[in-house]
mmCIF file of C-alpha atoms and ligand atoms in Angstrom:
data_model
loop_
_atom_site.group_PDB
_atom_site.id
_atom_site.type_symbol
_atom_site.label_atom_id
_atom_site.label_comp_id
_atom_site.label_asym_id
_atom_site.label_seq_id
_atom_site.Cartn_x
_atom_site.Cartn_y
_atom_site.Cartn_z
ATOM 1 C CA UNK A 18 17.167 78.501 -136.356
ATOM 2 C CA UNK A 19 19.916 76.310 -137.746
ATOM 3 C CA UNK A 20 19.459 74.638 -141.117
ATOM 4 C CA UNK A 21 19.730 71.245 -139.472
ATOM 5 C CA UNK A 22 17.044 71.872 -136.871
ATOM 6 C CA UNK A 23 14.647 68.957 -136.488
ATOM 7 C CA UNK A 24 11.631 71.062 -137.469
ATOM 8 C CA UNK A 25 13.100 72.900 -140.405
ATOM 9 C CA UNK A 26 11.954 72.194 -143.931
ATOM 10 C CA UNK A 27 15.312 72.546 -145.609
ATOM 11 C CA UNK A 28 16.882 69.214 -146.597
ATOM 12 C CA UNK A 29 14.405 67.331 -144.413
ATOM 13 C CA UNK A 30 13.350 63.879 -145.711
ATOM 14 C CA UNK A 31 10.212 63.730 -143.533
ATOM 15 C CA UNK A 32 8.500 66.998 -144.436
ATOM 16 C CA UNK A 33 8.145 69.353 -147.363
ATOM 17 C CA UNK A 34 6.731 72.723 -148.363
ATOM 18 C CA UNK A 35 3.044 73.064 -149.278
ATOM 19 C CA UNK A 36 2.894 73.843 -152.990
ATOM 20 C CA UNK A 37 2.465 72.753 -156.584
ATOM 21 C CA UNK A 38 4.365 69.603 -157.556
ATOM 22 C CA UNK A 39 4.725 68.027 -160.980
ATOM 23 C CA UNK A 40 2.969 64.693 -161.358
ATOM 24 C CA UNK A 41 3.408 63.538 -164.967
ATOM 25 C CA UNK A 42 3.742 64.947 -168.487
ATOM 26 C CA UNK A 43 0.391 66.020 -170.004
ATOM 27 C CA UNK A 44 0.938 63.947 -173.137
ATOM 28 C CA UNK A 45 1.223 60.763 -171.045
ATOM 29 C CA UNK A 46 -2.400 61.096 -169.947
ATOM 30 C CA UNK A 47 -4.854 60.763 -172.822
ATOM 31 C CA UNK A 48 -8.594 61.415 -172.491
ATOM 32 C CA UNK A 49 -10.289 58.489 -170.728
ATOM 33 C CA UNK A 50 -7.062 57.128 -169.216
ATOM 34 C CA UNK A 51 -5.994 56.790 -165.582
ATOM 35 C CA UNK A 52 -2.472 56.455 -164.121
ATOM 36 C CA UNK A 53 -1.104 55.495 -160.722
ATOM 37 C CA UNK A 54 1.222 58.206 -159.425
ATOM 38 C CA UNK A 55 3.102 58.294 -156.131
ATOM 39 C CA UNK A 56 3.702 61.876 -155.105
ATOM 40 C CA UNK A 57 5.586 62.846 -151.958
ATOM 41 C CA UNK A 58 4.886 59.485 -150.376
ATOM 42 C CA UNK A 59 1.152 59.433 -151.133
ATOM 43 C CA UNK A 60 -0.497 57.200 -153.732
ATOM 44 C CA UNK A 61 -2.836 58.862 -156.191
ATOM 45 C CA UNK A 62 -4.897 57.903 -159.213
ATOM 46 C CA UNK A 63 -4.793 60.652 -161.820
ATOM 47 C CA UNK A 64 -7.152 60.533 -164.777
ATOM 48 C CA UNK A 65 -8.361 62.658 -167.680
ATOM 49 C CA UNK A 66 -12.135 62.765 -168.073
ATOM 50 C CA UNK A 67 -14.035 63.182 -171.347
ATOM 51 C CA UNK A 68 -14.080 66.958 -170.896
ATOM 52 C CA UNK A 69 -10.267 66.858 -170.992
ATOM 53 C CA UNK A 70 -9.971 67.886 -167.384
ATOM 54 C CA UNK A 71 -7.407 66.172 -165.182
ATOM 55 C CA UNK A 72 -8.634 64.815 -161.850
ATOM 56 C CA UNK A 73 -6.372 63.618 -159.046
ATOM 57 C CA UNK A 74 -7.830 61.423 -156.294
ATOM 58 C CA UNK A 75 -6.427 59.424 -153.413
ATOM 59 C CA UNK A 76 -5.652 56.009 -154.817
ATOM 60 C CA UNK A 77 -7.615 53.643 -152.609
ATOM 61 C CA UNK A 78 -11.342 52.980 -152.978
ATOM 62 C CA UNK A 79 -13.289 53.688 -149.759
ATOM 63 C CA UNK A 80 -15.154 50.378 -150.169
ATOM 64 C CA UNK A 81 -12.362 47.814 -149.871
ATOM 65 C CA UNK A 82 -9.218 49.621 -150.832
ATOM 66 C CA UNK A 83 -8.729 48.659 -154.480
ATOM 67 C CA UNK A 84 -6.358 51.005 -156.322
ATOM 68 C CA UNK A 85 -8.521 53.246 -158.492
ATOM 69 C CA UNK A 86 -5.915 53.288 -161.267
ATOM 70 C CA UNK A 87 -7.097 49.686 -161.919
ATOM 71 C CA UNK A 88 -10.522 51.150 -162.674
ATOM 72 C CA UNK A 89 -12.082 52.881 -165.677
ATOM 73 C CA UNK A 90 -12.762 56.496 -166.500
ATOM 74 C CA UNK A 91 -16.444 57.124 -167.189
ATOM 75 C CA UNK A 92 -17.429 60.621 -168.271
ATOM 76 C CA UNK A 93 -15.556 62.854 -165.846
ATOM 77 C CA UNK A 94 -15.714 60.265 -163.089
ATOM 78 C CA UNK A 95 -13.956 57.013 -162.262
ATOM 79 C CA UNK A 96 -15.396 53.553 -161.669
ATOM 80 C CA UNK A 97 -13.546 51.163 -159.376
ATOM 81 C CA UNK A 98 -12.533 47.883 -161.013
ATOM 82 C CA UNK A 99 -13.421 45.720 -158.035
ATOM 83 C CA UNK A 100 -17.138 46.203 -157.275
ATOM 84 C CA UNK A 101 -17.809 48.971 -159.776
ATOM 85 C CA UNK A 102 -18.558 51.846 -157.413
ATOM 86 C CA UNK A 103 -18.359 55.128 -159.238
ATOM 87 C CA UNK A 104 -17.023 58.519 -158.032
ATOM 88 C CA UNK A 105 -17.523 61.826 -159.815
ATOM 89 C CA UNK A 106 -14.848 64.482 -160.426
ATOM 90 C CA UNK A 107 -15.426 65.875 -156.901
ATOM 91 C CA UNK A 108 -14.760 62.401 -155.446
ATOM 92 C CA UNK A 109 -18.401 61.860 -154.446
ATOM 93 C CA UNK A 110 -19.772 58.330 -154.744
ATOM 94 C CA UNK A 111 -22.507 58.449 -157.401
ATOM 95 C CA UNK A 112 -23.195 54.779 -158.056
ATOM 96 C CA UNK A 113 -23.028 51.493 -156.125
ATOM 97 C CA UNK A 114 -24.440 48.889 -158.556
ATOM 98 C CA UNK A 115 -25.193 46.250 -155.897
ATOM 99 C CA UNK A 116 -27.322 48.745 -153.924
ATOM 100 C CA UNK A 117 -28.975 50.420 -156.870
ATOM 101 C CA UNK A 118 -28.091 53.813 -155.331
ATOM 102 C CA UNK A 119 -24.972 55.646 -154.154
ATOM 103 C CA UNK A 120 -23.639 55.489 -150.591
ATOM 104 C CA UNK A 121 -22.648 58.608 -148.650
ATOM 105 C CA UNK A 122 -18.886 58.165 -149.075
ATOM 106 C CA UNK A 123 -16.291 60.062 -151.024
ATOM 107 C CA UNK A 124 -12.647 60.016 -151.966
ATOM 108 C CA UNK A 125 -10.324 62.941 -151.432
ATOM 109 C CA UNK A 126 -9.573 64.922 -154.596
ATOM 110 C CA UNK A 127 -6.605 67.224 -155.144
ATOM 111 C CA UNK A 128 -6.474 70.318 -157.342
ATOM 112 C CA UNK A 129 -4.655 69.942 -160.624
ATOM 113 C CA UNK A 130 -3.390 72.251 -163.351
ATOM 114 C CA UNK A 131 -1.523 71.922 -166.632
ATOM 115 C CA UNK A 132 1.323 74.201 -167.494
ATOM 116 C CA UNK A 133 4.466 73.867 -169.650
ATOM 117 C CA UNK A 134 3.357 70.410 -170.855
ATOM 118 C CA UNK A 135 3.170 69.069 -167.320
ATOM 119 C CA UNK A 136 0.355 68.046 -164.971
ATOM 120 C CA UNK A 137 0.815 69.656 -161.536
ATOM 121 C CA UNK A 138 -0.943 68.780 -158.284
ATOM 122 C CA UNK A 139 -1.534 71.249 -155.467
ATOM 123 C CA UNK A 140 -0.314 69.501 -152.333
ATOM 124 C CA UNK A 141 -1.750 71.451 -149.468
ATOM 125 C CA UNK A 142 -4.715 72.453 -147.418
ATOM 126 C CA UNK A 143 -4.966 76.098 -148.267
ATOM 127 C CA UNK A 144 -6.175 77.630 -151.494
ATOM 128 C CA UNK A 145 -3.564 77.072 -154.213
ATOM 129 C CA UNK A 146 -1.016 79.808 -154.866
ATOM 130 C CA UNK A 147 0.566 80.467 -158.270
ATOM 131 C CA UNK A 148 1.879 77.677 -160.398
ATOM 132 C CA UNK A 149 5.637 77.915 -160.847
ATOM 133 C CA UNK A 150 6.506 80.311 -163.671
ATOM 134 C CA UNK A 151 9.460 82.163 -165.123
ATOM 135 C CA UNK A 152 9.010 85.786 -163.948
ATOM 136 C CA UNK A 153 9.557 87.283 -167.427
ATOM 137 C CA UNK A 154 7.064 84.878 -168.969
ATOM 138 C CA UNK A 155 4.167 85.099 -166.540
ATOM 139 C CA UNK A 156 1.683 86.424 -169.108
ATOM 140 C CA UNK A 157 3.447 85.137 -172.225
ATOM 141 C CA UNK A 158 2.283 82.346 -174.507
ATOM 142 C CA UNK A 159 5.174 79.867 -174.715
ATOM 143 C CA UNK A 160 6.531 76.896 -176.604
ATOM 144 C CA UNK A 161 8.125 74.260 -174.438
ATOM 145 C CA UNK A 162 9.810 70.898 -174.538
ATOM 146 C CA UNK A 163 10.401 68.408 -171.777
ATOM 147 C CA UNK A 164 14.110 67.843 -171.303
ATOM 148 C CA UNK A 165 15.849 65.276 -169.154
ATOM 149 C CA UNK A 166 14.231 63.261 -166.392
ATOM 150 C CA UNK A 167 16.630 62.292 -163.617
ATOM 151 C CA UNK A 168 17.081 60.846 -160.134
ATOM 152 C CA UNK A 169 19.667 62.290 -157.719
ATOM 153 C CA UNK A 170 20.923 60.919 -154.490
ATOM 154 C CA UNK A 171 20.310 64.118 -152.535
ATOM 155 C CA UNK A 172 17.406 66.316 -151.445
ATOM 156 C CA UNK A 173 15.728 68.673 -153.984
ATOM 157 C CA UNK A 174 16.653 71.705 -151.832
ATOM 158 C CA UNK A 175 20.316 70.726 -151.975
ATOM 159 C CA UNK A 176 20.219 70.241 -155.721
ATOM 160 C CA UNK A 177 18.488 73.575 -156.269
ATOM 161 C CA UNK A 178 20.974 75.689 -154.343
ATOM 162 C CA UNK A 179 23.553 74.703 -156.926
ATOM 163 C CA UNK A 180 22.094 77.442 -159.125
ATOM 164 C CA UNK A 181 22.988 80.159 -156.594
ATOM 165 C CA UNK A 182 26.219 78.642 -155.334
ATOM 166 C CA UNK A 183 28.282 81.570 -156.600
ATOM 167 C CA UNK A 184 31.666 80.088 -155.791
ATOM 168 C CA UNK A 185 31.190 76.833 -157.705
ATOM 169 C CA UNK A 186 30.622 78.596 -161.039
ATOM 170 C CA UNK A 187 34.377 79.165 -161.069
ATOM 171 C CA UNK A 188 35.552 75.919 -159.517
ATOM 172 C CA UNK A 189 33.236 73.483 -161.323
ATOM 173 C CA UNK A 190 31.806 75.140 -164.404
ATOM 174 C CA UNK A 191 34.851 77.060 -165.456
ATOM 175 C CA UNK A 192 32.860 80.280 -165.663
ATOM 176 C CA UNK A 193 35.209 82.921 -164.305
ATOM 177 C CA UNK A 194 32.293 85.162 -163.448
ATOM 178 C CA UNK A 195 31.951 87.501 -160.578
ATOM 179 C CA UNK A 196 28.586 86.687 -159.117
ATOM 180 C CA UNK A 197 26.762 88.607 -156.432
ATOM 181 C CA UNK A 198 23.055 87.936 -156.201
ATOM 182 C CA UNK A 199 20.289 90.375 -155.387
ATOM 183 C CA UNK A 200 17.383 88.596 -153.856
ATOM 184 C CA UNK A 201 13.694 89.350 -153.636
ATOM 185 C CA UNK A 202 11.543 87.355 -151.242
ATOM 186 C CA UNK A 203 8.047 87.089 -152.714
ATOM 187 C CA UNK A 204 6.596 85.008 -149.876
ATOM 188 C CA UNK A 205 5.906 81.753 -151.756
ATOM 189 C CA UNK A 206 8.709 82.353 -154.253
ATOM 190 C CA UNK A 207 12.150 83.879 -153.991
ATOM 191 C CA UNK A 208 14.275 85.203 -156.826
ATOM 192 C CA UNK A 209 18.007 85.697 -157.059
ATOM 193 C CA UNK A 210 19.249 87.805 -159.953
ATOM 194 C CA UNK A 211 22.444 89.348 -161.110
ATOM 195 C CA UNK A 212 24.194 90.729 -164.095
ATOM 196 C CA UNK A 213 27.470 88.966 -164.577
ATOM 197 C CA UNK A 214 30.654 90.150 -166.157
ATOM 198 C CA UNK A 215 33.631 88.329 -167.554
ATOM 199 C CA UNK A 216 33.614 84.706 -168.612
ATOM 200 C CA UNK A 217 35.082 85.138 -172.078
ATOM 201 C CA UNK A 218 37.167 81.986 -171.715
ATOM 202 C CA UNK A 219 34.074 79.840 -171.600
ATOM 203 C CA UNK A 220 32.450 78.412 -174.731
ATOM 204 C CA UNK A 221 29.038 78.865 -173.172
ATOM 205 C CA UNK A 222 29.441 82.574 -172.602
ATOM 206 C CA UNK A 223 30.920 82.949 -176.101
ATOM 207 C CA UNK A 224 27.966 81.042 -177.516
ATOM 208 C CA UNK A 225 25.291 83.082 -175.818
ATOM 209 C CA UNK A 226 26.813 86.447 -176.570
ATOM 210 C CA UNK A 227 28.381 86.499 -180.010
ATOM 211 C CA UNK A 228 29.595 90.037 -180.576
ATOM 212 C CA UNK A 229 27.973 90.944 -177.273
ATOM 213 C CA UNK A 230 30.516 92.216 -174.817
ATOM 214 C CA UNK A 231 28.441 93.616 -172.033
ATOM 215 C CA UNK A 232 26.258 91.862 -169.562
ATOM 216 C CA UNK A 233 24.571 88.508 -169.293
ATOM 217 C CA UNK A 234 21.483 88.111 -167.132
ATOM 218 C CA UNK A 235 21.333 85.173 -164.804
ATOM 219 C CA UNK A 236 18.384 84.796 -162.493
ATOM 220 C CA UNK A 237 16.722 82.032 -160.596
ATOM 221 C CA UNK A 238 13.197 82.003 -159.186
ATOM 222 C CA UNK A 239 12.427 79.308 -156.610
ATOM 223 C CA UNK A 240 8.918 77.998 -156.024
ATOM 224 C CA UNK A 241 8.001 76.013 -152.896
ATOM 225 C CA UNK A 242 11.671 75.117 -152.450
ATOM 226 C CA UNK A 243 11.282 72.483 -155.156
ATOM 227 C CA UNK A 244 11.012 74.066 -158.570
ATOM 228 C CA UNK A 245 13.519 76.526 -159.928
ATOM 229 C CA UNK A 246 13.005 78.628 -163.047
ATOM 230 C CA UNK A 247 16.216 79.910 -164.613
ATOM 231 C CA UNK A 248 16.579 82.897 -166.952
ATOM 232 C CA UNK A 249 19.922 83.177 -168.673
ATOM 233 C CA UNK A 250 21.350 85.189 -171.533
ATOM 234 C CA UNK A 251 22.042 88.595 -173.028
ATOM 235 C CA UNK A 252 19.198 91.074 -173.482
ATOM 236 C CA UNK A 253 18.435 90.001 -177.038
ATOM 237 C CA UNK A 254 18.130 86.289 -176.270
ATOM 238 C CA UNK A 255 17.099 84.821 -172.941
ATOM 239 C CA UNK A 256 17.104 81.082 -172.373
ATOM 240 C CA UNK A 257 14.588 79.650 -169.907
ATOM 241 C CA UNK A 258 14.971 76.349 -168.097
ATOM 242 C CA UNK A 259 12.656 75.010 -165.396
ATOM 243 C CA UNK A 260 14.040 72.472 -162.945
ATOM 244 C CA UNK A 261 10.901 70.776 -161.630
ATOM 245 C CA UNK A 262 11.892 68.616 -158.673
ATOM 246 C CA UNK A 263 10.094 66.512 -156.103
ATOM 247 C CA UNK A 264 11.286 64.519 -153.147
ATOM 248 C CA UNK A 265 11.169 60.741 -153.351
ATOM 249 C CA UNK A 266 11.751 58.075 -150.671
ATOM 250 C CA UNK A 267 14.737 58.712 -148.426
ATOM 251 C CA UNK A 268 14.887 62.443 -149.168
ATOM 252 C CA UNK A 269 16.197 61.908 -152.683
ATOM 253 C CA UNK A 270 15.200 63.760 -155.833
ATOM 254 C CA UNK A 271 13.251 62.960 -158.949
ATOM 255 C CA UNK A 272 13.394 65.790 -161.426
ATOM 256 C CA UNK A 273 12.493 66.893 -164.873
ATOM 257 C CA UNK A 274 13.822 69.805 -166.880
ATOM 258 C CA UNK A 275 11.405 71.854 -168.976
ATOM 259 C CA UNK A 276 12.786 74.092 -171.713
ATOM 260 C CA UNK A 277 10.734 77.153 -172.520
ATOM 261 C CA UNK A 278 10.767 79.938 -175.085
ATOM 262 C CA UNK A 279 8.169 82.582 -176.011
ATOM 263 C CA UNK A 280 6.010 81.656 -179.009
ATOM 264 C CA UNK A 281 7.181 83.173 -182.298
ATOM 265 C CA UNK A 282 4.737 83.713 -185.174
ATOM 266 C CA UNK A 283 4.325 81.557 -188.277
ATOM 267 C CA UNK A 284 6.045 78.448 -189.558
ATOM 268 C CA UNK A 285 9.382 80.171 -189.405
ATOM 269 C CA UNK A 286 8.782 81.044 -185.750
ATOM 270 C CA UNK A 287 7.893 77.428 -185.061
ATOM 271 C CA UNK A 288 11.128 76.260 -186.699
ATOM 272 C CA UNK A 289 13.242 78.871 -184.918
ATOM 273 C CA UNK A 290 11.725 77.775 -181.604
ATOM 274 C CA UNK A 291 12.614 74.100 -182.208
ATOM 275 C CA UNK A 292 16.210 75.230 -182.684
ATOM 276 C CA UNK A 293 16.117 77.495 -179.642
ATOM 277 C CA UNK A 294 14.649 74.805 -177.420
ATOM 278 C CA UNK A 295 17.387 72.427 -178.557
ATOM 279 C CA UNK A 296 19.981 75.085 -177.747
ATOM 280 C CA UNK A 297 18.355 75.679 -174.352
ATOM 281 C CA UNK A 298 18.758 71.993 -173.639
ATOM 282 C CA UNK A 299 22.494 72.217 -174.426
ATOM 283 C CA UNK A 300 22.782 75.151 -172.012
ATOM 284 C CA UNK A 301 20.992 73.093 -169.320
ATOM 285 C CA UNK A 302 23.280 70.134 -169.972
ATOM 286 C CA UNK A 303 26.330 72.338 -169.610
ATOM 287 C CA UNK A 304 25.316 73.188 -166.056
ATOM 288 C CA UNK A 305 24.134 69.693 -165.166
ATOM 289 C CA UNK A 306 27.263 67.938 -166.366
ATOM 290 C CA UNK A 307 30.000 69.252 -164.110
ATOM 291 C CA UNK A 308 28.234 68.477 -160.822
ATOM 292 C CA UNK A 309 26.625 65.106 -161.505
ATOM 293 C CA UNK A 310 28.904 63.058 -159.316
ATOM 294 C CA UNK A 311 28.948 65.340 -156.297
ATOM 295 C CA UNK A 312 25.166 64.982 -155.879
ATOM 296 C CA UNK A 313 25.488 61.205 -155.644
ATOM 297 C CA UNK A 314 27.710 61.417 -152.594
ATOM 298 C CA UNK A 315 27.154 64.758 -150.828
ATOM 299 C CA UNK A 316 26.135 64.799 -147.143
ATOM 300 C CA UNK A 317 25.013 68.396 -147.129
ATOM 301 C CA UNK A 318 25.931 70.359 -144.029
ATOM 302 C CA UNK A 319 26.901 73.991 -144.426
ATOM 303 C CA UNK A 320 29.104 74.157 -141.349
ATOM 304 C CA UNK A 321 31.428 76.880 -142.500
ATOM 305 C CA UNK A 322 29.567 79.439 -144.597
ATOM 306 C CA UNK A 323 31.567 82.141 -146.328
ATOM 307 C CA UNK A 324 30.482 85.433 -147.857
ATOM 308 C CA UNK A 325 29.943 83.676 -151.191
ATOM 309 C CA UNK A 326 27.381 81.398 -149.480
ATOM 310 C CA UNK A 327 25.099 84.265 -148.395
ATOM 311 C CA UNK A 328 22.442 83.496 -151.025
ATOM 312 C CA UNK A 329 22.355 79.860 -149.982
ATOM 313 C CA UNK A 330 21.675 80.879 -146.384
ATOM 314 C CA UNK A 331 18.899 83.165 -147.569
ATOM 315 C CA UNK A 332 17.326 80.341 -149.538
ATOM 316 C CA UNK A 333 17.475 78.061 -146.485
ATOM 317 C CA UNK A 334 15.704 80.687 -144.378
ATOM 318 C CA UNK A 335 13.083 81.194 -147.064
ATOM 319 C CA UNK A 336 12.334 77.455 -147.280
ATOM 320 C CA UNK A 337 12.150 77.159 -143.501
ATOM 321 C CA UNK A 338 9.535 79.939 -143.351
ATOM 322 C CA UNK A 339 7.153 78.067 -145.671
ATOM 323 C CA UNK A 340 4.222 75.986 -144.490
ATOM 324 C CA UNK A 341 5.287 72.381 -143.896
ATOM 325 C CA UNK A 342 3.473 69.120 -144.588
ATOM 326 C CA UNK A 343 4.367 65.588 -143.554
ATOM 327 C CA UNK A 344 5.828 63.130 -146.040
ATOM 328 C CA UNK A 345 3.209 60.494 -146.957
ATOM 329 C CA UNK A 346 0.259 61.813 -144.925
ATOM 330 C CA UNK A 347 0.385 65.388 -146.265
ATOM 331 C CA UNK A 348 -0.773 66.601 -142.870
ATOM 332 C CA UNK A 349 0.195 70.104 -141.797
ATOM 333 C CA UNK A 350 3.096 70.355 -139.383
ATOM 334 C CA UNK A 351 3.073 73.123 -136.845
ATOM 335 C CA UNK A 352 6.097 75.317 -137.241
ATOM 336 C CA UNK A 353 8.199 75.856 -134.108
ATOM 337 C CA UNK A 354 6.784 79.434 -134.077
ATOM 338 C CA UNK A 355 3.141 78.225 -134.124
ATOM 339 C CA UNK A 356 3.870 75.687 -131.401
ATOM 340 C CA UNK A 357 5.478 78.395 -129.283
ATOM 341 C CA UNK A 358 2.473 80.729 -129.787
ATOM 342 C CA UNK A 359 0.033 77.967 -128.905
ATOM 343 C CA UNK A 360 2.045 77.043 -125.818
ATOM 344 C CA UNK A 361 2.118 80.617 -124.562
ATOM 345 C CA UNK A 362 -1.642 81.104 -125.082
ATOM 346 C CA UNK A 363 -2.338 77.826 -123.226
ATOM 347 C CA UNK A 364 -0.177 78.927 -120.314
ATOM 348 C CA UNK A 365 -2.083 82.197 -120.223
ATOM 349 C CA UNK A 366 -5.367 80.349 -119.949
ATOM 350 C CA UNK A 367 -4.097 78.215 -117.057
HETATM 351 S S1 FES B 212 -13.062 48.120 -153.632
HETATM 352 FE FE1 FES B 212 -13.829 49.622 -154.970
HETATM 353 S S2 FES B 212 -15.842 49.084 -155.297
HETATM 354 FE FE2 FES B 212 -15.144 47.608 -153.913
HETATM 355 FE FE1 FE2 B 213 26.531 73.455 -160.910
#
């Protein structure tokens, strides 16, 4: 299937991959507060109940459609501002003051999680898969810092492939590295890794390997086609940057970088980590800077792939194999394969 096929997920403004998407930073949602969040075209009210748990519900009250973010958090439930109906943390109506008893209605709730200082929402029908993580840090307790928040004039998939666009490391980032990626398709995630050589003319490479003349690890793990976790550095010091992206209106991107480092013990460890997170941010900025303008104007269409674009093609195929949902409604979209299977079984029945 071509990357521009009508049904494919890649670079498609009308559909996206089922998965975990970032909603808002954890620290922006205090206990007892509710926020309006628009995620992938759907309006939500996200609140933190007294137990500290985050609850995400569809925004509009089933009574008359008031936005529930205008309401008040009560216990672990939410009470609509307009006529004071109350819903519990499963979205079930538990109080209608004018009736003196609840009515059999409910609002749709969505699974949430908190990781790396961010609130994530599972957008999908099936049981949630793993939250995005950096492969080396899956079981590791980490310090983190939110980096830059940004908007780009292109699709999240297009922005993400920048990290495995081997050729552009030379032409844009002045990293004369020889990059060939090994990839591992993990079903929901895909990783591209390599050990690079060369690059001594670059200040970045000199910075991350003082006295270190051998290899520098560079690997990228993609989750749901929208979040990329980067691992970069020599063996003795890896930097970790998460590019958490989501599609906004018109197939554009809203993103947030998250800088991560493993926890180090004591006050000294805390201080060292502040410094390391700051340094990680500089590394992230180095990569973000050179390409900024091209993502404002690109009309992505990989018409003439070369050998150096092999990883990009692999990523496109991976994204197109994932389960698709519709922008705004979050309804499942049948893949061309499912449609074909269904069609052939119907013809058999006839
Ligand atoms: S609109 Fe919510 S209670 Fe009436
Ligand atoms: Fe780049």
